[in-house]
Short mmCIF file of C-alpha atoms in Angstrom, two decimals:
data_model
loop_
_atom_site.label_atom_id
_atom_site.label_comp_id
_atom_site.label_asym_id
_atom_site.label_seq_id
_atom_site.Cartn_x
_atom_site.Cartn_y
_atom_site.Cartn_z
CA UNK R 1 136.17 88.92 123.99
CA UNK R 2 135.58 92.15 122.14
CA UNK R 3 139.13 92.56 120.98
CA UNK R 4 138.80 88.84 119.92
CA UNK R 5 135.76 89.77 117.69
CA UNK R 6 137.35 93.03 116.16
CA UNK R 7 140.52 91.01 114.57
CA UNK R 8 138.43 88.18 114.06
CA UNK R 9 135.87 90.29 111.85
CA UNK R 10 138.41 91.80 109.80
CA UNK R 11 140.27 88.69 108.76
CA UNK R 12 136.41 87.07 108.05
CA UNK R 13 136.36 90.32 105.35
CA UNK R 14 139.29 89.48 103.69
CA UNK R 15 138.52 85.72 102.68
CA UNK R 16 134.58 85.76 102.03
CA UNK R 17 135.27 87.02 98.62
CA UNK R 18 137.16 85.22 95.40
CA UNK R 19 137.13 85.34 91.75
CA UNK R 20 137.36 81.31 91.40
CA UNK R 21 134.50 80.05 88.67
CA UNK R 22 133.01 77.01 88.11
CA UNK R 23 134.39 74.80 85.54
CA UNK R 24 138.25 74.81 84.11
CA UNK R 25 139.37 78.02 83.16
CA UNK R 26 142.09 79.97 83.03
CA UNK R 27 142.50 83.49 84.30
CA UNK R 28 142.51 86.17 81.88
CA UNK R 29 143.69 89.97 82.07
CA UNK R 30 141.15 91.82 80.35
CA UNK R 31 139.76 95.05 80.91
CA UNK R 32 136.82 94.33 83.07
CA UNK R 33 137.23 92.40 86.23
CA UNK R 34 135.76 89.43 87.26
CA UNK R 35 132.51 90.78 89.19
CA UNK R 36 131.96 92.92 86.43
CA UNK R 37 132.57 90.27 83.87
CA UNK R 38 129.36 87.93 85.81
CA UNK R 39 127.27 90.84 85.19
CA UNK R 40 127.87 90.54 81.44
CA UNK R 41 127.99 87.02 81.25
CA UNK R 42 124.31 86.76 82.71
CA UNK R 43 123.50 90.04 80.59
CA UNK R 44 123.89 87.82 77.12
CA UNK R 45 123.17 84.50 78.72
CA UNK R 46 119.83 82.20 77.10
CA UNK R 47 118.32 81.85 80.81
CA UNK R 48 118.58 85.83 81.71
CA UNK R 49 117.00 86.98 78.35
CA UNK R 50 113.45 83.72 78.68
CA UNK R 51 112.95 86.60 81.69
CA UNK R 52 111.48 89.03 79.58
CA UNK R 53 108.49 86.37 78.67
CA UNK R 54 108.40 84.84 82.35
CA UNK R 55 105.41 86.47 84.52
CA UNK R 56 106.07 88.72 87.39
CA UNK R 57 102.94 89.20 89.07
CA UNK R 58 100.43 90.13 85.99
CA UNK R 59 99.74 88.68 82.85
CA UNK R 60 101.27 89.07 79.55
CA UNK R 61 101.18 91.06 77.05
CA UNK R 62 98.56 93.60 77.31
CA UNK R 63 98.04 97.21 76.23
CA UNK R 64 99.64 98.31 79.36
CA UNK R 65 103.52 97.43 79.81
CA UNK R 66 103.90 95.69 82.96
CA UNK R 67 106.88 94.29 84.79
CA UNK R 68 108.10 90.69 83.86
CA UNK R 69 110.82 88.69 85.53
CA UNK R 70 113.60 90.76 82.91
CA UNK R 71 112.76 93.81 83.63
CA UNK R 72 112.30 93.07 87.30
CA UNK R 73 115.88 91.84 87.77
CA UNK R 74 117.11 94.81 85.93
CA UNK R 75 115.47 96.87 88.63
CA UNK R 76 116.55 94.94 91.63
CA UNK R 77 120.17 94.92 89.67
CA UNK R 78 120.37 98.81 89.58
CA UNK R 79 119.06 99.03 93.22
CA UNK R 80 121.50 96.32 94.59
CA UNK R 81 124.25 98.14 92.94
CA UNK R 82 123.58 100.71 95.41
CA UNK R 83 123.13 98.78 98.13
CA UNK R 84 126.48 97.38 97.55
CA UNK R 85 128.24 100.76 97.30
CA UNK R 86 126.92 102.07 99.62
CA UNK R 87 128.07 98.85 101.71
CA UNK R 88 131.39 98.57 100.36
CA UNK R 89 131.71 102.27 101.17
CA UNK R 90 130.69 101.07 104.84
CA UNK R 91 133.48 98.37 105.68
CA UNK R 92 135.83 99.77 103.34
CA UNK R 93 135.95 102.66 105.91
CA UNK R 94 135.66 101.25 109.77
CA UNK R 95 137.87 98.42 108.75
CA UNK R 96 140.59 100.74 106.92
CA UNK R 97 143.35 99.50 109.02
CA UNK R 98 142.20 95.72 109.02
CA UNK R 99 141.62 94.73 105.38
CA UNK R 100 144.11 93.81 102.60
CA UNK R 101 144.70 96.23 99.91
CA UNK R 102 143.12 93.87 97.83
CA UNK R 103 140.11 93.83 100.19
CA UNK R 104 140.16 97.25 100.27
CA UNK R 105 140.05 97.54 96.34
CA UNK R 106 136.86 94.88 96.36
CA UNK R 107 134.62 96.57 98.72
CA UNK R 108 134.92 100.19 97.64
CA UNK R 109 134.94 99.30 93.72
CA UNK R 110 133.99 95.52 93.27
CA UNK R 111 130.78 94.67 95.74
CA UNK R 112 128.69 96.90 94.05
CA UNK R 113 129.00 94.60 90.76
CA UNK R 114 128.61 91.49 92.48
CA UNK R 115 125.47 92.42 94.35
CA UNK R 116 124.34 93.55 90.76
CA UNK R 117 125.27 90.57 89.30
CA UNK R 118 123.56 88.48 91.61
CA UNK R 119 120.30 90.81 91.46
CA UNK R 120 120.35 90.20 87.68
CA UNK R 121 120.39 86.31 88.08
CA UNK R 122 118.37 85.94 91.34
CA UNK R 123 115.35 84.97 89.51
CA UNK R 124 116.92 82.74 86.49
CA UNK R 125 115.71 79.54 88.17
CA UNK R 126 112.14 80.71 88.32
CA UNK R 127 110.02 78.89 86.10
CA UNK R 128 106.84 80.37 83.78
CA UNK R 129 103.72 82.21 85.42
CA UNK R 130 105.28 82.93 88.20
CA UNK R 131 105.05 80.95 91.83
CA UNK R 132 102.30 78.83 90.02
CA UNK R 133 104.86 77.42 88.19
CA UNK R 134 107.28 76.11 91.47
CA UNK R 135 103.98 74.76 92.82
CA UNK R 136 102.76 72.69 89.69
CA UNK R 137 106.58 71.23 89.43
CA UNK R 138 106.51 70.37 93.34
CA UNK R 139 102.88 69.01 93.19
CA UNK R 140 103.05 66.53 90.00
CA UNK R 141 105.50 64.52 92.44
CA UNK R 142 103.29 64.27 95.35
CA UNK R 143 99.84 63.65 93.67
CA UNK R 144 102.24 61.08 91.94
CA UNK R 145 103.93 59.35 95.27
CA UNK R 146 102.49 56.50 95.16
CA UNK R 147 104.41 55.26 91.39
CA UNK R 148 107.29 57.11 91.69
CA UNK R 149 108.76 57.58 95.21
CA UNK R 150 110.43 54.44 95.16
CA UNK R 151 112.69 55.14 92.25
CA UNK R 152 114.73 58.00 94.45
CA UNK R 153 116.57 58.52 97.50
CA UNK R 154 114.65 60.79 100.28
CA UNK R 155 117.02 63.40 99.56
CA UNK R 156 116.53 63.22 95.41
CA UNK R 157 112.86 62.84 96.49
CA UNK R 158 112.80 65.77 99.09
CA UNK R 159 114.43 67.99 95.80
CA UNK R 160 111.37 66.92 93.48
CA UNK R 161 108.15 67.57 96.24
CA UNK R 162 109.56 70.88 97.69
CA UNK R 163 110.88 72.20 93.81
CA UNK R 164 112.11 75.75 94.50
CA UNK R 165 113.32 78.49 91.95
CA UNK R 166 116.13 79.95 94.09
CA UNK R 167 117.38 75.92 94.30
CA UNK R 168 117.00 75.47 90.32
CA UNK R 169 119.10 79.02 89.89
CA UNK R 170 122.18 77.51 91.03
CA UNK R 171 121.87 74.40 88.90
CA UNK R 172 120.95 76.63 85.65
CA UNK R 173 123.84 78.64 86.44
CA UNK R 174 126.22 75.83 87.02
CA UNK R 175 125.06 73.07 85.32
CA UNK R 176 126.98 71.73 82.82
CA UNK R 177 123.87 70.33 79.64
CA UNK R 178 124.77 67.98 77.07
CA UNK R 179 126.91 69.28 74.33
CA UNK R 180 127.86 72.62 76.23
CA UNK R 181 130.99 73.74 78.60
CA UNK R 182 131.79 72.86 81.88
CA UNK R 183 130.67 74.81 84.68
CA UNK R 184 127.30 76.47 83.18
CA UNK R 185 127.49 80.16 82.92
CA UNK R 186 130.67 80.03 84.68
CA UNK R 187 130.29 82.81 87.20
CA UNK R 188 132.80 83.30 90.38
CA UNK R 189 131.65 81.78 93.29
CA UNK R 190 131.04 85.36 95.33
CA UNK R 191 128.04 86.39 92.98
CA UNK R 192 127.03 82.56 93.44
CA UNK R 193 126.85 82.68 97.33
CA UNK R 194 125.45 86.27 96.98
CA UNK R 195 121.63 84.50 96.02
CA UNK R 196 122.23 81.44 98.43
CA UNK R 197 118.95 83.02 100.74
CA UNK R 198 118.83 78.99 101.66
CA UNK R 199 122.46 77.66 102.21
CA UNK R 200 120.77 74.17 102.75
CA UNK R 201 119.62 71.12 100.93
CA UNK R 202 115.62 69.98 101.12
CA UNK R 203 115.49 67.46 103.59
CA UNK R 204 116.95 70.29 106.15
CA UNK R 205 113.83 73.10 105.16
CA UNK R 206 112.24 74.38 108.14
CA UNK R 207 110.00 77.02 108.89
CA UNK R 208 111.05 79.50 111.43
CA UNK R 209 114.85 79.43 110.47
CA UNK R 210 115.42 82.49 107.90
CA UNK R 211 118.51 80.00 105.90
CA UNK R 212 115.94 77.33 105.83
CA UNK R 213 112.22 78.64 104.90
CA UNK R 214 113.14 76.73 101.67
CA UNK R 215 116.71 75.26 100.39
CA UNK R 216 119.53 76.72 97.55
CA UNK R 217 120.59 73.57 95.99
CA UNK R 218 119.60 70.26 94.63
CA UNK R 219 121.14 66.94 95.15
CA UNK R 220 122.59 67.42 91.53
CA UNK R 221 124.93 70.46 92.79
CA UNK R 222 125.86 70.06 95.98
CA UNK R 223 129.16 69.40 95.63
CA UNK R 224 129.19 72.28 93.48
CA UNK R 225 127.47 74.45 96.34
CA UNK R 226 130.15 73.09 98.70
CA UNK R 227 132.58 74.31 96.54
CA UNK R 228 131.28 77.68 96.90
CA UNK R 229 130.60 77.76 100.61
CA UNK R 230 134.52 76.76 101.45
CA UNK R 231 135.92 79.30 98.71
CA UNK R 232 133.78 82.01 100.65
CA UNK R 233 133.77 81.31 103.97
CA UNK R 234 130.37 80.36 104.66
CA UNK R 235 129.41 79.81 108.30
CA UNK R 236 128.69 75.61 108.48
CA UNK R 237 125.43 74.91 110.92
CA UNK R 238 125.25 71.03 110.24
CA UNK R 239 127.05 68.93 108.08
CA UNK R 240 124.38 66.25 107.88
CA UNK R 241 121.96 67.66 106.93
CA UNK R 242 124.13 70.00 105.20
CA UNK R 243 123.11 73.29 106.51
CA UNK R 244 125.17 76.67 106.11
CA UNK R 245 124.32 80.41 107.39
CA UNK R 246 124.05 82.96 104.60
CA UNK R 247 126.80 84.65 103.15
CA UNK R 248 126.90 88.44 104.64
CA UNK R 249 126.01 89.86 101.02
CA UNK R 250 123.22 88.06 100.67
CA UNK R 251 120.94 90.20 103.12
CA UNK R 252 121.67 93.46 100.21
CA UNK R 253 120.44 91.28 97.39
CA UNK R 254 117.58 90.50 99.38
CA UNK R 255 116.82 93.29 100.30
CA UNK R 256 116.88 94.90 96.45
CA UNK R 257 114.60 92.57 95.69
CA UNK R 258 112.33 92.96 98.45
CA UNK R 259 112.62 97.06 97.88
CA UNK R 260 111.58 96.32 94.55
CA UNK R 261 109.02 93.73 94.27
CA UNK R 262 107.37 95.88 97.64
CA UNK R 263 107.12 98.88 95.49
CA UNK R 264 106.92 98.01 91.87
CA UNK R 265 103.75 95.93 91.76
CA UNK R 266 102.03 98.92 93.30
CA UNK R 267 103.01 100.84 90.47
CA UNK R 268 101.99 98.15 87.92
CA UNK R 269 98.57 97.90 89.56
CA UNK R 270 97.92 101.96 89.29
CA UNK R 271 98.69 101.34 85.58
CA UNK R 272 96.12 98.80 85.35
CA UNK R 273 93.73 100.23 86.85
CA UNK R 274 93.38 98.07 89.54
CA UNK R 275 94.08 100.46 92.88
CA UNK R 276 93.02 104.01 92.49
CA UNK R 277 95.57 107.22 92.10
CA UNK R 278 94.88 108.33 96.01
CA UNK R 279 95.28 105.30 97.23
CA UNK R 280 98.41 104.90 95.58
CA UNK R 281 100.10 108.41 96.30
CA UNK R 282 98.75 108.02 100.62
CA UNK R 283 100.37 104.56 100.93
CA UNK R 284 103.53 105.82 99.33
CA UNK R 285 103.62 109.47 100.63
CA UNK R 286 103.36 107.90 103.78
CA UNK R 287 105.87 105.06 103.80
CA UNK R 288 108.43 107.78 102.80
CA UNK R 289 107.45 109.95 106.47
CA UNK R 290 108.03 106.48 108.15
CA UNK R 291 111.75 106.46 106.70
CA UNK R 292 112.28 110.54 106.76
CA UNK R 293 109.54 113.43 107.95
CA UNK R 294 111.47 115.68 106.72
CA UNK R 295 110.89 114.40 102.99
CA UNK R 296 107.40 115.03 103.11
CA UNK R 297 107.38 118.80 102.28
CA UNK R 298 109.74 118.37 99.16
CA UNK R 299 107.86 115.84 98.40
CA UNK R 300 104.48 117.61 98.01
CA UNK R 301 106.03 120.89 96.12
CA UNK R 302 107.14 118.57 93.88
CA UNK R 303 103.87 116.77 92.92
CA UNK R 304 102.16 120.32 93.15
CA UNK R 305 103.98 120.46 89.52
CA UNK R 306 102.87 117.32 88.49
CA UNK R 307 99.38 116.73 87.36
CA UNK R 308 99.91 113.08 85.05
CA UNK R 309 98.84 110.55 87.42
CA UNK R 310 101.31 108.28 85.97
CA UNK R 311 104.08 110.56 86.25
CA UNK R 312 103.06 111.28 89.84
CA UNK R 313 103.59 107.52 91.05
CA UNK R 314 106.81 107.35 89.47
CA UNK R 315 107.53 109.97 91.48
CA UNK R 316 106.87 108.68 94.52
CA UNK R 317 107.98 105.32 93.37
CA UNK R 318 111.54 106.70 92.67
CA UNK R 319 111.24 108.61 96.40
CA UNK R 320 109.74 105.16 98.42
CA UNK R 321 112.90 103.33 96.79
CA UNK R 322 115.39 105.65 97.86
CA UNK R 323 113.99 105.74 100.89
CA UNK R 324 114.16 102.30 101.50
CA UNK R 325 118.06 101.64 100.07
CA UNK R 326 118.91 104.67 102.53
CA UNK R 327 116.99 102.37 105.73
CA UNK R 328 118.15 98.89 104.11
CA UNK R 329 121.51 100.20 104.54
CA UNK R 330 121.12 101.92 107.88
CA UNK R 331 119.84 98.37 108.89
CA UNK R 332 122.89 96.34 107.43
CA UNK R 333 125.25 98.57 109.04
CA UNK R 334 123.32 97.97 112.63
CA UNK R 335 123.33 94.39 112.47
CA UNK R 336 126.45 94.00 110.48
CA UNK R 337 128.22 91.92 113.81
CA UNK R 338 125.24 89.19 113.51
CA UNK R 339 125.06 89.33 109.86
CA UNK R 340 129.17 88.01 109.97
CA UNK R 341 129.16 85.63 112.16
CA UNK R 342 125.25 83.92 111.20
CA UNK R 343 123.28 84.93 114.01
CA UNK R 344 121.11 87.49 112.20
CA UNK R 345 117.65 86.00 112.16
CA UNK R 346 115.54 88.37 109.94
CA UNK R 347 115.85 90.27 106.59
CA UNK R 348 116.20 93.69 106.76
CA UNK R 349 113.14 95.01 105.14
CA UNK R 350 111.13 92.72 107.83
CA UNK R 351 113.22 94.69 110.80
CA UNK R 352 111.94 98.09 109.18
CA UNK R 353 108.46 96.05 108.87
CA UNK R 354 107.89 95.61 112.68
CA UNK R 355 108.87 99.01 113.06
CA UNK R 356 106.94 100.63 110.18
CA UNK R 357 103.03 100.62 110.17
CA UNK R 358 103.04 101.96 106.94
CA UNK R 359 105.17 99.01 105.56
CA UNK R 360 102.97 96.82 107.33
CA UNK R 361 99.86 98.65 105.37
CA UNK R 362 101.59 98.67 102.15
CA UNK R 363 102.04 94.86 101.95
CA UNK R 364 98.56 94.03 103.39
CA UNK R 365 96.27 96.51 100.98
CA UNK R 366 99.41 94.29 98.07
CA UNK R 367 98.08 90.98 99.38
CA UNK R 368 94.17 92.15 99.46
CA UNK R 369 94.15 94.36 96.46
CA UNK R 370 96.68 92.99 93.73
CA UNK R 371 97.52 89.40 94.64
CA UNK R 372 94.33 88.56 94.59
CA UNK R 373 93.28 90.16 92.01
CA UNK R 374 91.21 88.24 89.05
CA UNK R 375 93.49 88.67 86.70
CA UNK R 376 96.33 87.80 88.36
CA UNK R 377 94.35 84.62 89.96
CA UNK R 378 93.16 83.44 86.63
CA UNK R 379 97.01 83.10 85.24
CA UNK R 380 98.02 81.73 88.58
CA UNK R 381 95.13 79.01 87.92
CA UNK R 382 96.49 78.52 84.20
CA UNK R 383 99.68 78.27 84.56
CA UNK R 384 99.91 75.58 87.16
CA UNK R 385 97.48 73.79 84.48
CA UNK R 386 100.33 74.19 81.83
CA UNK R 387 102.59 73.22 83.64
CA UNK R 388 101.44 70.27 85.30
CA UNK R 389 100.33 69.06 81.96
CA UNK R 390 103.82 69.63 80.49
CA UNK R 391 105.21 67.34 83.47
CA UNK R 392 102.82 64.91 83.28
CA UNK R 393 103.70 64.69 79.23
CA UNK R 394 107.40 64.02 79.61
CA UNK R 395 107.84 62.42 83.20
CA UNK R 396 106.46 58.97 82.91
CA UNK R 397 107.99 58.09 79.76
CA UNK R 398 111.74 59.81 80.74
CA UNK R 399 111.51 57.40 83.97
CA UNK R 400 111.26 54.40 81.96
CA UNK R 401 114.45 52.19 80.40
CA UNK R 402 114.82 52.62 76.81
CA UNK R 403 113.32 49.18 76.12
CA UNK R 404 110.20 49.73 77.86
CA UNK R 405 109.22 52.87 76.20
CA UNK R 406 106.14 52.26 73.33
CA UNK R 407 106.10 54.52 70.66
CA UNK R 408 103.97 57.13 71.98
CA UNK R 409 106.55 57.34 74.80
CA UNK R 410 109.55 57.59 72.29
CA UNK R 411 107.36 60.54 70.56
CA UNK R 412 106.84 62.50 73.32
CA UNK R 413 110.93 62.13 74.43
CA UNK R 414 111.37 63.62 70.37
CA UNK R 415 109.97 66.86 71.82
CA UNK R 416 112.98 67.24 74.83
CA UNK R 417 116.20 69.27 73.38
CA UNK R 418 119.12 66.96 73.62
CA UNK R 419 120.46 69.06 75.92
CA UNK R 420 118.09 68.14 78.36
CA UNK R 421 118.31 63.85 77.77
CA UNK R 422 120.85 62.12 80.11
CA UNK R 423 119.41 58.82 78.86
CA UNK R 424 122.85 56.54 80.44
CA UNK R 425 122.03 59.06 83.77
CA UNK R 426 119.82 57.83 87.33
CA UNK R 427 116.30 57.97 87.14
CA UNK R 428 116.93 61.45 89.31
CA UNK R 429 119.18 62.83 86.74
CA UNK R 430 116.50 61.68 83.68
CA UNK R 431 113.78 63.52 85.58
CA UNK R 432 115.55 66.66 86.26
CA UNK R 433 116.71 67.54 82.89
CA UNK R 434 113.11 67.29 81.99
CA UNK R 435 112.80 69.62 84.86
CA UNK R 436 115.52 71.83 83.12
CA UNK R 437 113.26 71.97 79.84
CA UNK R 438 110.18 72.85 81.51
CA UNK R 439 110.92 75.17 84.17
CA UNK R 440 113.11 77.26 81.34
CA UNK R 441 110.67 77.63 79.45
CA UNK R 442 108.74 81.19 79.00
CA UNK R 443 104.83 81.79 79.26
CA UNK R 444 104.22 82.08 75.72
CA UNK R 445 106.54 78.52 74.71
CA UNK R 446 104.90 76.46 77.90
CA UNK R 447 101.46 77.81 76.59
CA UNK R 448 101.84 76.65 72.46
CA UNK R 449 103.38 73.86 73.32
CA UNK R 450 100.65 72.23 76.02
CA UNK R 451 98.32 73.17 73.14
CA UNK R 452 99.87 71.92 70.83
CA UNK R 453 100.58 67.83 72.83
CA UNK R 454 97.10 68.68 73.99
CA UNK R 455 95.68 68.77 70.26
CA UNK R 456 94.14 71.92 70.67
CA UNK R 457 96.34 73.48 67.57
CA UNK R 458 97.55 71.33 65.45
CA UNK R 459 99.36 72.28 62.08
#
């Protein structure tokens, strides 16, 4: 059986990868190749630069500069590109003998850019003010059952009531809008399984199952997401429901953004003024002793040079990363077998949490201390306002046939982009390009305009 499962693994490692895009194109030979080429296609797409006005955790702008969704995928980006390396570097060597050259040549100078690429993209299908957002989108259609259930299927309905970010990613990525080319951003499928953390659609979401806590695709791009699980390999748990295991690079970009969002918001919160300096340096000093003791006298001649408080969490902040991309990988490595062939049940940064009190620490004093925070409550509370409001502008009147619509309804459809109106479309295809127009949008556009419809500025 073993000697079954070491040629098996090895031929799995040469097919999970593959430059195919969506839409029609045709191969070029430039100087880049294609995994670098997604990174720079996101880079200078419309949906990766609304990031930089899309809330992370607290609100914006202020007089302090704190992470949004941009600048947060440029920091999971950088540390999944060493994840991947450092991966790459890992089955490039104990499977020397095994892999194609061309294998060979992806893992030791090609993974790191696709597990950048799909860092930088990861959060594209997030909509404004953060998970406020997902849950005003998802709740419009269940405070609303009663009128509109009926006009979908319970799979087109199960897309609408559990709306999910990581879901709308693929379809902004591959979705091909009025007027514009096939195939969305056109990125190969690899980067595209890479943030699949749900390989499933909604009516298969189930707690307890790590590929199911929520789903990666909507009704609208499943064929598209089928596409993508043949051309890498995925591992098929159910056809109906259609139910796959994650693809084996999904655990790094996971775990980049875990690493990052863990650590960052910490830092944010010490700039605000929100958790003291001590507080700060103890939680990190001692998460890096959980990883490596032997860090911990470096680390304090260091800071004995430092005396800007600031400059002392960056520090550490730079230190507790490192840390953790040195254990993420340790932990990849360890459960690499599982992580092939779908067993795996739990992320990596949860396997170092069961093991790591001060992990455990670090994301309870997060929950208590910054996520519940005021200020971070109060644009929780306003954004789900907005955006409900938004929905509840441009839903009822897109569900209707043209000849139904009174002229208020035809005014409010004047606001949508044509892009977004697929007027000769279903009733599920109508709703979601609304979807499309509101769930793009950043804080500051969501905000003018529901004061604007709401006739709180007007001129």
């Amino acid at each position: 059986f073993l000697s079954k499962m070491y040629i098996f693994v090895p031929m799995i490692l040469n097919q999970i990868f593959t430059n195919q895009r969506t839409g029609n194109h045709t191969p070029t030979v430039v100087s880049r190749t294609d995994f670098q080429r997604d990174f720079d296609r996101i880079i200078f797409s419309s949906a990766f630069r609304r990031l930089q006005n899309k809330t992370q955790v607290f609100p914006l702008p202020g007089s302090v500069f704190v992470h949004n969704r941009l600048t947060h995928s440029l920091e999971v980006s950088s540390v999944g590109r060493s994840l991947g390396s450092l991966a790459g570097e890992f089955i490039s060597k104990k499977f020397e003998n095994e892999l194609s050259e061309e294998s060979k040549n992806f893992y030791l100078y090609n993974l790191n850019n696709v597990i950048a690429a799909a860092c930088l993209c990861h959060d594209v299908g997030n909509p404004a003010f953060g998970h406020s957002g997902e849950d005003a989108i998802a709740s419009y259609f269940e405070k609303n059952e009663k009128d509109l259930k009926s006009k979908f299927s319970e799979k087109e309905w199960a897309d609408l009531v559990n709306f999910e970010g990581n879901a709308n990613a693929i379809r902004v990525l591959t979705h091909q809008q009025n007027g514009k080319d096939e195939g969305g951003t056109q990125l190969t499928f690899t980067t595209l399984a890479s943030i699949a953390k749900y390989p499933c659609e909604a009516i298969a979401k189930k707690k307890g199952h790590i590929n199911r806590k929520k789903f990666g695709f909507f009704q609208s791009e499943k064929e598209t997401f089928l596409d993508i699980a043949k051309s890498t390999k995925m591992v098929e748990e159910s056809g109906e429901p259609t139910i796959f295991k994650r693809h084996p690079f999904v655990w790094l970009v996971e775990a980049a953004d875990d690493i990052c969002y863990n650590i960052i918001d910490m830092e944010d919160a010490h700039r605000l003024g929100i958790i003291a300096t001590n507080d700060c340096e103890n939680l990190f000093i001692d998460l890096i002793k959980s990883v490596n003791k032997t860090e911990e006298r470096k680390v304090n001649e260091k800071l004995s040079f430092i005396s800007n408080k600031n400059e002392r969490i960056s520090y550490l902040r730079a230190k507790v990363i490192n840390a953790l991309i040195t254990k993420s990988n340790s932990l990849y490595q360890e459960n690499f077998d599982n992580i092939l062939n779908g067993s795996q049940d739990k992320a990596l940064l949860d396997i170092f949490r069961t093991e790591s009190s001060s992990f455990q620490e670090v994301e309870r004093f997060s929950i208590e201390r910054i996520y519940g925070h005021r200020s971070v409550v109060e644009i929780e509370n306003a954004g789900y306002n907005v955006m409900y409001e938004l929905l509840n502008h441009f839903i009822p009147p897109i569900i209707l046939e043209k000849e139904q619509r009174k002229s208020y309804d035809k005014k409010a459809l004047q606001l949508l982009p044509a892009q977004f109106i697929y007027e000769n479309a279903s009733i599920y295809e109508r709703v979601l390009g609304v979807l499309d127009f509101v769930s793009g949008m950043t804080d500051n556009f969501a905000t003018d305009l529901y004061r604007k419809i709401k006739g709180i500025d007007i001129g």
